[in-house]
């Protein structure tokens, strides 16, 4: 069955500022084409200084008026739960907008990505009346209070591959802590967040608390540099993250949180008893969404003794992830987001071939009408291959082999990134060895892609240092104010 595009589908493209959609008098437009069947999409308005200034002032006014930050936790929670309900009611439309804009399959959006972002909103809504400041009695006549306070106006820039998930990871704890936030989604996935901002406003969020400005990297740079923003929360590539950390504090010191890319590994030892299951989980996590997932396990590191059996299982599983029509409910895998991303993937594929790494390509019945890249497994990847330390963000898996666990750890930690990893082993002692040695922010044991809102998400090294999700996220969006009471 195929998703029909309703004739009356209206996609909003104006920035959402101070509780309304705002059309700038002079507009600089970014032309858009859907990766799905070349469907016509509205252009993106490339916001400039004027719109950013309006959004920052609106956020500042909302913060200083205190309407929102002084609401009771219960009132905040109810507004958020009501927004979550409205998003649920609009789920199919939002999923379609995201599918048309990014090419990721409709089924992924309807059953995974959008429900996940609704759960994020509900999780944070339900948490806000359960967090406390702390008190420390000092002596008979005095005590100390350790409290958390909002930064004021904060900004967030996000990536396109899962449009609403990182956006809600940031917006929810930021707003619930009392901040006003200005969001700048990627120019590759803008429209759904505009719709969601409107639904929050209609659910009772005061104007100015959540503004969404649209545009490309030039808009992002202006927002990051703006004197009125006190903290910057970023999800995107390490390359952009580095630029942002350089420009954010040129004129004023700002809190910065960076959530960047990855080159995550999937280690299988000879003591793994469930090779079939491991193959199924690896194929799903690297080839799902054409490898365009920050934490996708793009490096298989496997013991020589089990590699042949495992690869047989892996090839079988990979055949289930051939890209198809993103609007077809039978197709789990959609397309690449745009031609530039396709070219980047192709460039790395060619490098891999030129380096004479042995590979297998899975291109049976690939759907031609959108931008697709078939899954590729470089089943023998040379030690110095460029594929091993560059984030490709596409359906390309490398494989490296080891004899000892010391060798496995050396290979695993030899990249600049440190987002996620997996250890597949049924030996408890061995698992502990890897947990202690592996350089990554998230470690999966005999699993991958586990995703619970109460567990923090984030990496180390070039993968950044921010942490999204869980109660800890409230700390990211607030500073500590220490108070002494004396009799
Ligand atoms: P990107 O770095 O190109 O862009 C991210 C955001 O920053 C976008 O909104 C973009 O417009 C803006 N931007 C780009 N250049 C800028 C500049 N010089 N100054 C200010 N803003 C700028 O990343 P992308 O291509 O949108 O997304 C893919 C990347 O995101 C991958 O590296 C992926 O691993 C990463 N990612 C990380 C996570 C995580 O939670 N760690 C989640 C999803 C995606």
XYZ file of C-alpha atoms and ligand atoms in Angstrom:
531
model
C 0.000 0.000 0.000
C 1.223 3.462 -0.874
C 0.680 6.728 0.999
C -1.366 9.159 -1.074
C -0.402 12.835 -0.907
C -3.631 14.725 -0.120
C -4.410 17.476 -2.656
C -4.983 19.977 0.149
C -1.696 19.254 1.985
C -0.517 22.646 3.222
C 3.122 22.905 4.237
C 3.935 25.999 6.286
C 7.331 27.551 5.536
C 7.255 30.884 7.405
C 9.357 31.194 10.574
C 7.364 30.993 13.811
C 8.165 34.083 15.863
C 6.336 35.507 18.887
C 3.394 33.133 18.588
C 2.719 33.559 14.874
C 4.022 32.733 11.433
C 5.976 35.707 10.220
C 6.666 36.646 6.602
C 9.748 38.860 6.284
C 9.324 41.827 3.878
C 12.473 40.947 1.937
C 12.969 37.237 1.580
C 16.023 35.303 0.610
C 14.798 31.869 -0.498
C 16.465 28.458 -0.556
C 14.962 26.377 -3.374
C 13.706 22.941 -2.357
C 12.938 19.720 -4.179
C 11.721 16.624 -2.443
C 14.027 13.594 -2.723
C 10.777 11.645 -3.171
C 9.738 11.648 -6.790
C 10.802 15.315 -7.176
C 7.618 16.415 -5.384
C 7.324 20.228 -5.176
C 8.010 21.599 -1.715
C 7.857 25.224 -0.530
C 11.137 27.120 -0.490
C 12.925 27.730 2.802
C 13.074 31.321 4.034
C 16.690 32.090 4.837
C 16.223 34.253 7.957
C 18.642 37.127 8.435
C 19.645 39.486 11.271
C 16.210 41.113 11.387
C 14.210 37.920 11.961
C 16.796 36.566 14.400
C 16.668 39.820 16.321
C 12.868 39.672 16.458
C 12.992 36.089 17.738
C 15.629 36.902 20.374
C 13.686 39.948 21.583
C 10.461 37.948 21.708
C 12.228 35.224 23.712
C 13.777 37.818 26.034
C 10.427 39.489 26.680
C 8.737 36.151 27.398
C 11.538 35.290 29.830
C 11.534 38.641 31.623
C 7.742 38.838 31.862
C 7.986 35.546 33.690
C 4.608 34.311 32.459
C 5.970 30.926 31.587
C 8.893 30.425 33.943
C 6.694 31.164 36.940
C 3.908 28.776 35.936
C 3.499 25.921 38.396
C 5.084 22.628 37.334
C 1.575 21.184 37.089
C 0.452 23.872 34.642
C 3.589 23.445 32.533
C 3.061 19.693 32.499
C -0.555 20.011 31.343
C 0.359 22.335 28.483
C 3.049 19.910 27.329
C 0.724 16.910 27.581
C -1.884 18.786 25.591
C 0.741 19.592 22.892
C 1.722 15.894 22.799
C -1.948 15.000 22.277
C -2.308 17.476 19.387
C 0.836 16.112 17.731
C -0.644 12.604 18.051
C -3.812 13.835 16.350
C -1.693 15.306 13.518
C 0.785 12.417 13.384
C 0.005 11.239 9.851
C 0.322 14.712 8.364
C 3.573 15.460 10.219
C 4.993 12.071 9.178
C 4.153 12.783 5.541
C 5.776 16.231 5.674
C 8.966 14.722 7.154
C 8.953 11.884 4.601
C 8.589 14.272 1.661
C 11.301 16.547 2.993
C 13.929 13.973 3.984
C 13.085 10.876 1.909
C 13.114 8.643 4.985
C 10.321 6.079 4.699
C 6.779 6.976 5.726
C 6.574 3.847 7.829
C 9.660 4.956 9.845
C 8.070 8.308 10.544
C 4.596 7.013 11.385
C 5.710 4.091 13.571
C 9.030 5.212 14.977
C 10.303 8.773 14.675
C 7.153 10.840 15.353
C 5.799 8.533 18.122
C 9.287 8.702 19.676
C 9.259 12.500 19.740
C 5.762 12.462 21.282
C 7.122 10.160 23.996
C 9.983 12.611 24.566
C 7.479 15.429 25.175
C 5.441 13.217 27.530
C 8.540 12.017 29.404
C 9.795 15.536 30.120
C 6.270 16.782 30.925
C 5.883 14.006 33.495
C 9.332 14.725 34.972
C 9.046 18.436 35.670
C 6.971 18.095 38.856
C 9.304 15.396 40.167
C 12.630 17.204 40.194
C 13.906 19.035 43.245
C 16.623 21.430 44.261
C 18.808 20.271 47.164
C 19.426 21.549 50.676
C 22.521 20.980 52.813
C 22.404 21.748 56.563
C 25.775 23.387 57.369
C 25.735 23.927 61.101
C 23.142 24.696 63.731
C 22.556 28.211 62.408
C 22.954 27.899 58.682
C 22.098 25.886 55.641
C 22.962 25.899 51.968
C 20.576 25.573 49.051
C 21.780 24.310 45.699
C 19.247 25.483 43.131
C 19.017 25.340 39.334
C 18.015 28.386 37.289
C 17.312 28.911 33.572
C 19.850 30.673 31.342
C 17.243 32.963 29.731
C 17.233 32.984 25.937
C 18.936 29.919 24.500
C 19.380 28.717 20.919
C 19.362 25.279 19.385
C 20.546 24.116 15.956
C 19.627 20.656 14.783
C 20.312 18.155 12.001
C 17.919 16.618 9.461
C 18.136 12.860 9.719
C 15.497 12.459 12.435
C 13.930 15.927 12.390
C 11.785 16.022 15.539
C 13.685 13.697 17.859
C 16.820 15.780 18.648
C 14.635 18.912 18.400
C 12.313 17.686 21.184
C 15.297 16.361 23.195
C 16.439 19.979 23.341
C 13.254 22.063 23.325
C 11.457 20.145 26.106
C 13.975 20.349 28.972
C 14.975 23.877 27.875
C 11.428 25.232 28.023
C 10.351 23.269 31.085
C 13.340 24.689 33.009
C 11.951 28.172 32.214
C 14.169 29.241 29.310
C 12.915 30.722 26.048
C 14.343 28.842 23.084
C 15.045 29.776 19.490
C 15.263 26.694 17.320
C 17.002 26.569 13.942
C 16.217 23.252 12.255
C 18.281 22.052 9.311
C 17.363 23.489 5.914
C 16.845 19.827 4.924
C 14.099 19.243 7.508
C 12.345 22.419 8.553
C 8.626 22.064 8.040
C 7.566 19.602 10.747
C 9.092 21.704 13.534
C 7.149 24.763 12.343
C 3.943 22.760 12.639
C 4.910 21.440 16.083
C 5.742 24.949 17.366
C 2.282 26.112 16.326
C 0.672 23.151 18.113
C 2.570 24.002 21.323
C 1.349 27.594 21.079
C -2.243 26.465 20.509
C -1.915 24.216 23.570
C -1.176 27.202 25.809
C 2.584 27.848 25.602
C 2.920 31.665 25.895
C 4.224 33.502 22.833
C 7.961 33.950 22.552
C 8.861 30.889 24.635
C 9.377 28.745 21.526
C 10.458 30.493 18.329
C 11.549 28.666 15.175
C 13.672 30.476 12.634
C 14.428 28.924 9.265
C 17.478 28.974 7.033
C 20.857 27.538 6.195
C 24.276 27.705 7.845
C 24.432 31.497 7.404
C 21.275 31.845 9.541
C 22.790 29.411 12.025
C 25.976 31.455 12.303
C 24.073 34.683 12.956
C 21.979 33.012 15.639
C 25.007 31.499 17.365
C 26.810 34.855 17.402
C 23.793 36.909 18.509
C 24.480 38.826 21.703
C 21.037 37.987 23.118
C 21.551 34.200 23.246
C 23.138 32.847 26.440
C 23.580 29.196 25.574
C 23.914 27.189 22.355
C 22.743 23.580 21.960
C 23.865 21.880 18.782
C 23.192 18.574 17.034
C 25.072 18.052 13.775
C 28.441 17.153 12.321
C 31.723 17.449 14.235
C 32.998 19.839 11.571
C 30.137 22.296 12.180
C 30.323 21.720 15.929
C 33.931 22.895 15.910
C 33.015 26.028 13.945
C 30.171 26.783 16.338
C 32.357 26.477 19.389
C 34.744 28.992 17.789
C 32.159 31.634 16.878
C 29.677 31.352 19.749
C 31.744 33.175 22.319
C 33.566 35.751 20.163
C 31.867 38.630 21.958
C 30.324 37.020 25.014
C 30.926 33.764 26.890
C 28.150 31.265 26.309
C 27.378 27.792 27.527
C 27.834 25.384 24.598
C 26.623 21.838 24.229
C 27.671 19.813 21.182
C 26.126 16.524 20.032
C 28.039 15.449 16.955
C 28.526 12.530 14.607
C 29.963 9.074 15.054
C 31.864 6.125 13.676
C 30.395 3.618 16.074
C 31.648 0.061 16.328
C 30.014 -3.349 16.696
C 32.395 -5.818 18.335
C 31.724 -9.564 18.227
C 33.974 -11.909 20.171
C 34.378 -15.654 19.709
C 32.370 -16.106 22.903
C 29.207 -14.671 21.326
C 26.594 -17.435 21.197
C 23.965 -15.505 19.242
C 25.574 -14.682 15.901
C 22.269 -14.854 14.011
C 20.648 -12.317 16.303
C 23.742 -10.088 16.164
C 23.591 -10.120 12.333
C 19.929 -9.123 12.385
C 20.546 -6.255 14.780
C 23.661 -4.992 12.999
C 21.944 -4.955 9.565
C 18.947 -3.109 10.956
C 20.996 -0.457 12.721
C 23.456 0.314 9.936
C 21.129 0.063 6.933
C 17.906 1.409 8.435
C 17.378 4.942 7.055
C 20.216 4.327 4.555
C 22.833 4.672 7.305
C 21.814 8.263 7.990
C 21.779 7.851 11.787
C 24.415 9.466 14.015
C 24.890 6.349 16.139
C 24.720 3.825 13.246
C 27.276 1.022 13.853
C 29.355 1.570 10.709
C 32.370 -0.514 11.795
C 32.089 -4.262 12.382
C 35.013 -5.598 14.443
C 34.829 -9.379 14.710
C 36.959 -12.270 15.919
C 38.574 -14.249 13.072
C 37.130 -17.507 14.391
C 33.493 -16.503 13.915
C 33.712 -14.092 10.977
C 32.764 -16.491 8.149
C 29.624 -17.786 9.838
C 28.627 -14.281 10.868
C 29.083 -12.758 7.406
C 26.782 -15.403 5.892
C 24.031 -14.363 8.323
C 24.769 -10.663 7.778
C 24.464 -10.870 3.979
C 21.091 -12.569 4.337
C 19.833 -9.850 6.705
C 21.209 -7.018 4.554
C 18.989 -8.091 1.669
C 16.035 -6.908 3.760
C 17.285 -3.296 3.631
C 17.241 -2.509 -0.083
C 15.933 1.050 -0.535
C 12.432 1.402 -1.932
C 9.713 3.982 -2.479
C 9.614 6.132 0.695
C 5.828 6.442 0.396
C 5.282 2.683 0.177
C 4.225 1.076 3.465
C 5.983 -2.131 2.416
C 9.318 -0.399 2.191
C 11.215 -0.036 5.434
C 14.047 1.907 3.776
C 13.544 5.206 1.969
C 15.989 7.438 0.165
C 19.067 9.595 0.717
C 18.157 13.135 1.793
C 19.567 15.006 -1.221
C 22.014 14.855 -4.121
C 24.903 16.313 -2.112
C 24.615 13.603 0.511
C 24.397 10.991 -2.257
C 27.574 12.391 -3.844
C 29.373 12.232 -0.482
C 28.424 8.564 -0.024
C 29.450 7.750 -3.589
C 32.773 9.524 -3.073
C 33.571 7.301 -0.079
C 32.387 4.188 -1.898
C 34.808 4.982 -4.735
C 37.632 5.626 -2.263
C 36.948 2.213 -0.714
C 37.078 0.542 -4.125
C 40.229 2.432 -5.157
C 41.958 1.362 -1.955
C 41.235 -2.232 -3.082
C 39.136 -3.178 -0.095
C 37.022 -6.236 -0.923
C 33.300 -5.519 -0.972
C 29.806 -6.778 -1.651
C 27.041 -4.523 -2.957
C 23.353 -5.303 -2.476
C 21.449 -3.650 -5.291
C 18.600 -5.968 -6.111
C 15.526 -4.160 -7.435
C 16.543 -0.747 -6.172
C 13.746 1.821 -6.603
C 14.957 4.365 -9.133
C 12.595 7.286 -8.662
C 14.219 8.706 -5.537
C 17.845 9.137 -4.508
C 18.951 5.700 -3.341
C 22.264 4.115 -2.498
C 22.412 0.331 -2.131
C 23.859 -1.222 1.037
C 27.591 -1.945 0.718
C 29.714 -4.177 2.958
C 33.497 -3.786 2.707
C 34.067 -7.268 4.132
C 37.822 -6.788 4.149
C 38.843 -3.251 4.982
C 42.515 -2.322 5.025
C 44.012 -0.976 8.230
C 44.697 2.507 6.867
C 41.500 2.868 4.853
C 39.940 6.340 4.765
C 36.594 4.652 5.319
C 37.479 3.872 8.921
C 37.759 7.343 10.408
C 35.383 9.471 8.306
C 31.691 9.655 9.064
C 30.075 8.645 5.739
C 26.460 8.869 6.953
C 25.347 6.340 4.374
C 24.694 2.579 3.968
C 28.365 1.534 4.057
C 29.736 -0.938 6.586
C 33.424 -1.731 7.067
C 34.720 -4.968 8.605
C 37.926 -5.558 10.571
C 39.109 -8.776 12.169
C 40.984 -9.591 15.373
C 42.498 -12.500 17.269
C 42.803 -11.047 20.773
C 40.527 -8.725 22.748
C 43.436 -6.278 23.167
C 43.610 -6.016 19.386
C 39.831 -5.488 19.217
C 39.994 -2.563 21.649
C 42.880 -0.995 19.786
C 40.890 -1.111 16.541
C 37.693 0.107 18.228
C 39.355 3.131 19.828
C 41.377 4.076 16.781
C 38.798 6.554 15.457
C 38.438 10.207 16.448
C 34.764 9.646 17.301
C 33.202 8.155 20.427
C 29.421 8.093 20.248
C 28.172 4.505 20.602
C 29.474 0.945 20.592
C 28.302 -2.635 21.002
C 29.953 -5.676 22.558
C 28.531 -9.072 21.667
C 29.808 -11.744 24.036
C 28.398 -14.260 26.484
C 31.405 -14.036 28.773
C 30.751 -11.732 31.724
C 34.446 -11.065 32.415
C 35.146 -10.251 28.798
C 32.186 -7.857 28.658
C 33.563 -5.965 31.665
C 36.964 -5.715 30.043
C 35.406 -4.015 27.008
C 33.094 -1.730 29.017
C 36.093 -0.347 30.894
C 38.327 0.112 27.861
C 35.961 1.304 25.149
C 35.948 5.016 24.324
C 32.293 5.837 23.709
C 29.453 7.629 25.479
C 26.999 4.744 25.001
C 27.795 1.020 25.230
C 25.320 -1.705 24.225
C 25.870 -5.234 25.486
C 24.378 -7.882 23.172
C 22.064 -5.264 21.680
C 22.077 -2.023 19.689
C 19.989 1.115 19.264
C 18.301 0.753 22.652
C 16.470 3.964 23.305
C 14.873 4.789 26.614
C 14.059 8.380 27.521
C 15.408 7.902 31.031
C 18.927 7.040 29.775
C 21.232 9.897 28.608
C 22.428 10.031 25.000
C 25.723 11.552 23.867
C 29.355 10.886 23.118
C 32.976 11.767 23.773
C 35.939 12.864 21.580
C 34.776 14.262 18.187
C 31.232 13.098 18.953
C 30.918 16.067 21.308
C 30.236 16.436 24.990
C 26.536 17.265 25.317
C 24.007 14.881 26.822
C 20.385 14.702 25.695
C 17.478 12.814 27.305
C 16.829 11.739 30.911
C 16.450 13.827 34.056
C 20.101 14.903 33.549
C 19.000 17.005 30.562
C 17.474 19.545 32.954
C 21.015 20.215 34.202
C 22.189 20.974 30.662
C 19.594 23.727 30.381
C 20.183 25.414 33.752
C 22.992 26.760 35.891
C 23.574 26.212 39.596
C 22.769 29.046 41.958
C 24.166 28.372 45.462
C 22.424 30.089 48.356
C 23.577 30.396 51.977
C 21.025 30.938 54.733
C 22.272 32.167 58.117
C 20.255 32.895 61.186
P 25.436 19.955 9.912
O 26.518 20.060 10.891
O 25.716 20.238 8.498
O 24.229 20.931 10.319
C 23.598 20.917 11.596
C 22.881 22.235 11.817
O 23.846 23.300 11.879
C 21.916 22.622 10.699
O 20.825 23.302 11.266
C 22.740 23.551 9.822
O 21.980 24.489 9.077
C 23.582 24.284 10.867
N 24.886 24.734 10.382
C 25.672 24.184 9.410
N 26.831 24.866 9.302
C 26.785 25.874 10.216
C 27.684 26.911 10.601
N 28.869 27.044 10.015
N 27.307 27.755 11.591
C 26.111 27.628 12.202
N 25.215 26.666 11.880
C 25.551 25.795 10.902
O 24.833 18.487 10.094
P 23.694 17.787 9.234
O 24.261 17.425 7.902
O 22.451 18.582 9.295
O 23.403 16.460 10.082
C 24.178 15.310 9.996
C 25.164 15.249 11.140
O 24.472 15.332 12.389
C 25.923 13.940 11.197
O 27.258 14.193 11.490
C 25.249 13.193 12.337
O 26.060 12.210 12.933
C 24.935 14.316 13.273
N 23.862 13.941 14.243
C 24.218 13.819 15.571
C 23.243 13.431 16.503
C 23.602 13.260 17.970
O 22.680 13.300 18.788
N 24.855 13.069 18.331
C 21.917 13.210 16.082
C 21.621 13.366 14.736
C 22.604 13.738 13.810
